[in-house]
PDB file of C-alpha atoms in Angstrom:
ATOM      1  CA  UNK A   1     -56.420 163.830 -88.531  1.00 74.00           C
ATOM      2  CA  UNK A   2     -58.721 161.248 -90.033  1.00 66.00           C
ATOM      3  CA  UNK A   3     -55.864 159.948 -91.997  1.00 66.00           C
ATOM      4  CA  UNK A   4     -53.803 159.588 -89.293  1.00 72.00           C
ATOM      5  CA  UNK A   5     -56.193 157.879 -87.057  1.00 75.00           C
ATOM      6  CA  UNK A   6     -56.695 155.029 -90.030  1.00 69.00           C
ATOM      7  CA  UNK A   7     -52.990 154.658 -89.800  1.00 68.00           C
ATOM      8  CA  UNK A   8     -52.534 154.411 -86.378  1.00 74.00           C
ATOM      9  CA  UNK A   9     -55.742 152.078 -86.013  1.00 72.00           C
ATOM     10  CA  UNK A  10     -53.889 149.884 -88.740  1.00 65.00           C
ATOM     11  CA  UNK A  11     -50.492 150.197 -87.019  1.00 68.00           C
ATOM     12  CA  UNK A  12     -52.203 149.128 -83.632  1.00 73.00           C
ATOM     13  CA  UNK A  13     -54.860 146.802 -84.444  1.00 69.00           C
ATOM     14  CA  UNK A  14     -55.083 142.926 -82.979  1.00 67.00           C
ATOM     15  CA  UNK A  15     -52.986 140.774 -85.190  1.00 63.00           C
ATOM     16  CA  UNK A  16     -55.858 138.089 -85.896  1.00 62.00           C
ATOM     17  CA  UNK A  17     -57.981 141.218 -87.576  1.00 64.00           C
ATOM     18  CA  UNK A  18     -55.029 141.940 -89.823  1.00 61.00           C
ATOM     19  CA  UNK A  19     -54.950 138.870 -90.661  1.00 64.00           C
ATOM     20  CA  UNK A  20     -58.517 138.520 -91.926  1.00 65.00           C
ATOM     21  CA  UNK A  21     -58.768 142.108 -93.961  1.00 64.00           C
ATOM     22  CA  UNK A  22     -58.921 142.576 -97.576  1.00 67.00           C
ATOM     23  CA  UNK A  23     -55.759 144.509 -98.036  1.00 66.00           C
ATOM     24  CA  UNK A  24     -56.455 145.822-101.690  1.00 66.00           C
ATOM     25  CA  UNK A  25     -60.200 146.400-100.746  1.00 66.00           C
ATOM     26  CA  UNK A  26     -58.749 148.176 -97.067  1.00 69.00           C
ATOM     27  CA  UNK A  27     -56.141 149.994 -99.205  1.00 71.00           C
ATOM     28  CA  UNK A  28     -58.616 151.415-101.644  1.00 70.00           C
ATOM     29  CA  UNK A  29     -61.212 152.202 -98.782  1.00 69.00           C
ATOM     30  CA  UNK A  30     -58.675 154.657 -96.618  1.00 72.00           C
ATOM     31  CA  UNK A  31     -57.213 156.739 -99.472  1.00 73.00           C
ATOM     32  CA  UNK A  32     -60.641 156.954-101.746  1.00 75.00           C
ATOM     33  CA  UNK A  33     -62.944 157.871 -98.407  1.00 73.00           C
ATOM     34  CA  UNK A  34     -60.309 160.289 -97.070  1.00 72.00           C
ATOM     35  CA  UNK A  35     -60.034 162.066-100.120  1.00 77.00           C
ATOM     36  CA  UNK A  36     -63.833 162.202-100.722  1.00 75.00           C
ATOM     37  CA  UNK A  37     -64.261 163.522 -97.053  1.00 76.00           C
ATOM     38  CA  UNK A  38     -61.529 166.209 -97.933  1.00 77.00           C
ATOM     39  CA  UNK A  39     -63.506 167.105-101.166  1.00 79.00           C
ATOM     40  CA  UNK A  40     -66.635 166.915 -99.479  1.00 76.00           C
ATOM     41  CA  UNK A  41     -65.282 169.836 -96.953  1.00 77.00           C
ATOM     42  CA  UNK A  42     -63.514 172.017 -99.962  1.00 78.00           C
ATOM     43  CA  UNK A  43     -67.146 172.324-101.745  1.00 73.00           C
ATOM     44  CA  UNK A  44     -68.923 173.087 -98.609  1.00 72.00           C
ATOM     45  CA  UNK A  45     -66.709 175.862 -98.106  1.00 75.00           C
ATOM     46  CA  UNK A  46     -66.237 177.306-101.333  1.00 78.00           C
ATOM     47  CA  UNK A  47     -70.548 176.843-102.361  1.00 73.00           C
ATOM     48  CA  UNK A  48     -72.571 176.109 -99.000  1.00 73.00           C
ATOM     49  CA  UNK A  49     -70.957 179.432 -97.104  1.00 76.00           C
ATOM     50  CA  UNK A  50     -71.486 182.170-100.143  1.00 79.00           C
ATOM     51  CA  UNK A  51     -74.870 180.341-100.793  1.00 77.00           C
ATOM     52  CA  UNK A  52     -75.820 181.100 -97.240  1.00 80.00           C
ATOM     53  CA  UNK A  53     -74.876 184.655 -97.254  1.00 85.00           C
ATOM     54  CA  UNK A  54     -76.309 185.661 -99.839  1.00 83.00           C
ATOM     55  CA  UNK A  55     -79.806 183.756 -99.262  1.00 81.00           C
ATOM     56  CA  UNK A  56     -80.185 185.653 -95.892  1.00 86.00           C
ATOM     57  CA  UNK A  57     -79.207 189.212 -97.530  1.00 88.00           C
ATOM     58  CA  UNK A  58     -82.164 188.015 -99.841  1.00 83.00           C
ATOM     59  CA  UNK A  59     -84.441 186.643 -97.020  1.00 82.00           C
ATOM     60  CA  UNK A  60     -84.115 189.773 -94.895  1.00 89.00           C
ATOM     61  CA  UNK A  61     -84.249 192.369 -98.155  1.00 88.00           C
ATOM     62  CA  UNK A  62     -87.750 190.358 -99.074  1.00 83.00           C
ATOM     63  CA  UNK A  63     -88.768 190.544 -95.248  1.00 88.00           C
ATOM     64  CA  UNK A  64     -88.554 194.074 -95.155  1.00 91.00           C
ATOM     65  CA  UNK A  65     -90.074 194.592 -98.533  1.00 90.00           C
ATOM     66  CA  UNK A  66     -93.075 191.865 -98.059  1.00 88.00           C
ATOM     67  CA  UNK A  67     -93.595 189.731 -94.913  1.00 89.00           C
ATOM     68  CA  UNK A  68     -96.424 188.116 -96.655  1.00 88.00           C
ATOM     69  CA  UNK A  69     -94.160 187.350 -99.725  1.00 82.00           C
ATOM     70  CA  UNK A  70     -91.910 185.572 -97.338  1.00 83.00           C
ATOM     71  CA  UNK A  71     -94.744 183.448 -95.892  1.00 85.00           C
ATOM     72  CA  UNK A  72     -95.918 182.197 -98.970  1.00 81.00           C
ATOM     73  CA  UNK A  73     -92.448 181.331-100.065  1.00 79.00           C
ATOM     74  CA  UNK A  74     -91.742 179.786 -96.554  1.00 81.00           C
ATOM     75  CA  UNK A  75     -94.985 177.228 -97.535  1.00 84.00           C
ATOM     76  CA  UNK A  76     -92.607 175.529-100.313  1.00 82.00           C
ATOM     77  CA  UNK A  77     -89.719 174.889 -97.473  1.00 83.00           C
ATOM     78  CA  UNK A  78     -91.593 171.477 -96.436  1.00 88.00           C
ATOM     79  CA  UNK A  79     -91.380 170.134 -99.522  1.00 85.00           C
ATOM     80  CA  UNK A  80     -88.197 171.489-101.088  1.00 84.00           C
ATOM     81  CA  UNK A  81     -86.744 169.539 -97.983  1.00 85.00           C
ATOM     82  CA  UNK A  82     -89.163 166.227 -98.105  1.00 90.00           C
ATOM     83  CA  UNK A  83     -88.255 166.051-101.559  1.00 88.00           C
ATOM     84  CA  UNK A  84     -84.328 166.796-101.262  1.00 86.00           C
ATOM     85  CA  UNK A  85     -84.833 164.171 -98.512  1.00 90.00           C
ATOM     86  CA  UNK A  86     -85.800 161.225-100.770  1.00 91.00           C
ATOM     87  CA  UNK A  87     -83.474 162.016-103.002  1.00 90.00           C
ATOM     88  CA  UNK A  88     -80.710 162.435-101.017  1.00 90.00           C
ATOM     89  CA  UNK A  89     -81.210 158.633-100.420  1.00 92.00           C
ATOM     90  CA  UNK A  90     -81.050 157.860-104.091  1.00 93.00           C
ATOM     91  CA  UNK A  91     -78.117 159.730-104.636  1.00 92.00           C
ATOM     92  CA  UNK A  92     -76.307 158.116-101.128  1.00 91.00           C
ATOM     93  CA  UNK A  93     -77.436 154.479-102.016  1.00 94.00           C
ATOM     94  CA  UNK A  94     -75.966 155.137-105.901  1.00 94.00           C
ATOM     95  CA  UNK A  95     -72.986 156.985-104.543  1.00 91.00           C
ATOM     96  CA  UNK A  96     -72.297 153.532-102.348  1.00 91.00           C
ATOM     97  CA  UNK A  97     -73.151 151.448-105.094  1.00 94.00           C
ATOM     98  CA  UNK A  98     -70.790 153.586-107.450  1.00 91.00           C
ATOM     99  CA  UNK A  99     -67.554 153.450-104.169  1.00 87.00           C
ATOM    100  CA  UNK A 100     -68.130 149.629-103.819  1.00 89.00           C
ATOM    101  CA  UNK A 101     -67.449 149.141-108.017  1.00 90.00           C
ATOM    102  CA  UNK A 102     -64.809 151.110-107.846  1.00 86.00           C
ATOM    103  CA  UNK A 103     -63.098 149.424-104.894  1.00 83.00           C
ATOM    104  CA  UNK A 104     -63.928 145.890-106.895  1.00 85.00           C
ATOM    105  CA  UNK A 105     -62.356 147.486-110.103  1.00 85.00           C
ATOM    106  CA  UNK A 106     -59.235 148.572-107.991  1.00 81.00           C
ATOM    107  CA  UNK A 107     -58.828 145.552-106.354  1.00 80.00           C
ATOM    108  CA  UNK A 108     -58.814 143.419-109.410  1.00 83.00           C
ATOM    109  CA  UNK A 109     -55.925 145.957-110.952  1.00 80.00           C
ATOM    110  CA  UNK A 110     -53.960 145.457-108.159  1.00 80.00           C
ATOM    111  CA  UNK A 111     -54.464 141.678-108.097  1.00 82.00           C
ATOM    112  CA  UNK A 112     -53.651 141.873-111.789  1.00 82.00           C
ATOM    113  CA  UNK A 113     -50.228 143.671-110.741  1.00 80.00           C
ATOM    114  CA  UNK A 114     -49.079 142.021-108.292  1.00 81.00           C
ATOM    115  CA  UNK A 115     -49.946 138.674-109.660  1.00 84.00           C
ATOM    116  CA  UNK A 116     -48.965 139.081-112.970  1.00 81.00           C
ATOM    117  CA  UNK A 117     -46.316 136.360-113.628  1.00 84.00           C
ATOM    118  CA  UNK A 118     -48.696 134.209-112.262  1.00 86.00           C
ATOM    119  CA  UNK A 119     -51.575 134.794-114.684  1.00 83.00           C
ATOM    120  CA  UNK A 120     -49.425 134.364-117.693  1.00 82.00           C
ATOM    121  CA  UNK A 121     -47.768 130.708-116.011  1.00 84.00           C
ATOM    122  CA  UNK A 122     -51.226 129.562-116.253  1.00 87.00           C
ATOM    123  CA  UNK A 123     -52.391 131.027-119.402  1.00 87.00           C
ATOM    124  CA  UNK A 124     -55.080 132.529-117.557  1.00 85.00           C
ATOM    125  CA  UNK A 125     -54.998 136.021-119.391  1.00 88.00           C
ATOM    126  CA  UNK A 126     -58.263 135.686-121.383  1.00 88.00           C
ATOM    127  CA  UNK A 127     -59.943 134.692-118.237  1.00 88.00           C
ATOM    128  CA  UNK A 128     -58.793 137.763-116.007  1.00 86.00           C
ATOM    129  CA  UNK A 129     -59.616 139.996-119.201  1.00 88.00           C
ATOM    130  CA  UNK A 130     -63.174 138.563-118.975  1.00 88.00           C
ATOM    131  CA  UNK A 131     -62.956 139.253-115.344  1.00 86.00           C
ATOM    132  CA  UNK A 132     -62.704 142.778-116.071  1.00 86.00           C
ATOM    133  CA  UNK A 133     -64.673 143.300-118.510  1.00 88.00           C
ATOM    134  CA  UNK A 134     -67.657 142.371-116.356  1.00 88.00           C
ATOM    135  CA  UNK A 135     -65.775 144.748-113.672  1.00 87.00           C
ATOM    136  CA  UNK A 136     -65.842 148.082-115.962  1.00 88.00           C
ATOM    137  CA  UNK A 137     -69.453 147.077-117.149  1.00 91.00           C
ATOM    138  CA  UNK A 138     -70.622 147.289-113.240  1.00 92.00           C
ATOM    139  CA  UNK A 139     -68.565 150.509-112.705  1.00 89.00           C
ATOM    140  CA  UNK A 140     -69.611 151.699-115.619  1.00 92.00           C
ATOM    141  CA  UNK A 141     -73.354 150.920-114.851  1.00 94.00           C
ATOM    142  CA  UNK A 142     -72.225 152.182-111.630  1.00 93.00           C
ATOM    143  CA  UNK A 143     -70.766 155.646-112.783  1.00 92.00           C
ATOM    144  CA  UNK A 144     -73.931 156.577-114.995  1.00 94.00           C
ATOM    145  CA  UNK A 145     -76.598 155.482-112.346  1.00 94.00           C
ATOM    146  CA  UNK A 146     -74.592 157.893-109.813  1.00 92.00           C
ATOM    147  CA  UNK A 147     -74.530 160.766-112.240  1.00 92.00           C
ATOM    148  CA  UNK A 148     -78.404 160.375-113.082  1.00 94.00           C
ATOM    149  CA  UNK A 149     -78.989 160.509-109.631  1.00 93.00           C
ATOM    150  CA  UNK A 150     -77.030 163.408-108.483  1.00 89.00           C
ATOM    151  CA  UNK A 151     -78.408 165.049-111.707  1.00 91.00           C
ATOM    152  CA  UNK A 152     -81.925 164.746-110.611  1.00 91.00           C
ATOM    153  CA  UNK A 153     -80.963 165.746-107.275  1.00 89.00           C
ATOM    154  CA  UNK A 154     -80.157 169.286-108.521  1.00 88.00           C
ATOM    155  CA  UNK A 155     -82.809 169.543-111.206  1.00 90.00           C
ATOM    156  CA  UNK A 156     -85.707 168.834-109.054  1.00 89.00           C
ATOM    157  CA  UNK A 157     -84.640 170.966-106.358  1.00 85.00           C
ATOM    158  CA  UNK A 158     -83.766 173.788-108.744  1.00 85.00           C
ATOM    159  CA  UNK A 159     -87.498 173.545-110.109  1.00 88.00           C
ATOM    160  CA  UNK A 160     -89.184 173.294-106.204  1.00 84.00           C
ATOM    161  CA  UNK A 161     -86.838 176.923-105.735  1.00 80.00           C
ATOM    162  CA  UNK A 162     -88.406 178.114-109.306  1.00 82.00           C
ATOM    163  CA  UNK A 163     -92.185 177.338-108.384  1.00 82.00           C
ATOM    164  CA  UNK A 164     -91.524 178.584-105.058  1.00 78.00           C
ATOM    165  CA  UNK A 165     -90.040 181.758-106.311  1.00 74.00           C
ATOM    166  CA  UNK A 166     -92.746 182.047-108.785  1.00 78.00           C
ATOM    167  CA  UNK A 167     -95.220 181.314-106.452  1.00 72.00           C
TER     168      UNK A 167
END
C-alpha cells in the first residue's frame, strides 16, 4: 500500500513540484525506504513475536517460582530501556547518515549512466572517477559507523539482560 501511495502521490502531484525534485535522489528514496520498511516488518515478525512468547512463559514460570526474584529483576527494566533509548538514537542518526550516502552514491551511478557520452566528449572521466572515489569513502565511512553502532546496540543491551539476570 505504501508503494502504491508514492506512486500515485508522484502520478498526481502539482507540476511545479515535479519540476523541482531530484529524480535520481526521489528514485532511490521510494524503492530503498519501501524495501527497508518491508524488511523492517519481516524481522519483527519472525524475532520480536517468538521473543515475546517465550519471555512471558519465562516471566510467569519465575513469578510463580519467586515473586521477589521478579522484583529485583524488574529494578534493571529502567535502565535496560534508558540505555536502549540513547542508543537507539545513535544507531537512527548513523542509519540516516548511512541512507543519505547511499542515495549520493546511487545518484552519482545513475548520473554516470545516463550521462555517459557526455563525460567522455569532455574528457571528464578522471574527474567523475575522483568524484566517486570521495563518494565510496563517505559510504564506506558511512557503512562501518552504522555497523559499530547497531553492534553496540546489541552488545550493551545483551550485557544490561546478563547483569540483570545475574543479579
Amino acid at each position: 500500500e505504501l508503494r502504491a501511495d508514492m506512486v500515485k502521490a508522484f502520478l498526481f502531484q502539482a507540476w511545479a513540484s515535479y519540476e523541482q525534485l531530484d529524480l535520481s535522489s526521489r528514485h532511490t528514496r521510494v524503492v530503498q525506504e519501501t524495501q527497508r520498511i518491508e524488511q523492517a516488518a519481516s524481522s519483527l515478525l519472525w524475532a520480536l513475536l517468538p521473543a515475546l512468547m517465550s519471555s512471558a512463559a519465562v516471566g510467569l514460570a519465575l513469578l510463580m517460582l519467586d515473586p521477589v526474584l521478579v522484583a529485583v529483576t524488574g529494578l534493571f527494566v529502567p535502565g535496560i530501556w534508558l540505555a536502549g533509548y540513547w542508543l537507539r538514537t545513535k544507531v537512527r542518526s548513523s542509519t540516516q547518515h548511512f541512507h543519505n550516502a547511499f542515495e549520493r552514491f546511487s545518484g552519482d551511478n545513475q548520473f554516470i549512466l545516463s550521462n555517459l557520452e557526455w563525460i567522455r566528449l569532455v574528457a571528464a572521466e578522471q574527474a567523475e572517477l575522483t568524484r566517486q572515489d570521495e563518494r565510496l569513502s563517505e559510504l564506506e565511512s558511512a557503512a562501518i559507523g552504522k555497523g559499530m553502532a547497531s553492534a553496540k546496540y546489541i552488545q550493551v543491551q545483551h550485557l544490561l539482560v546478563g547483569l540483570s539476570s545475574v543479579a
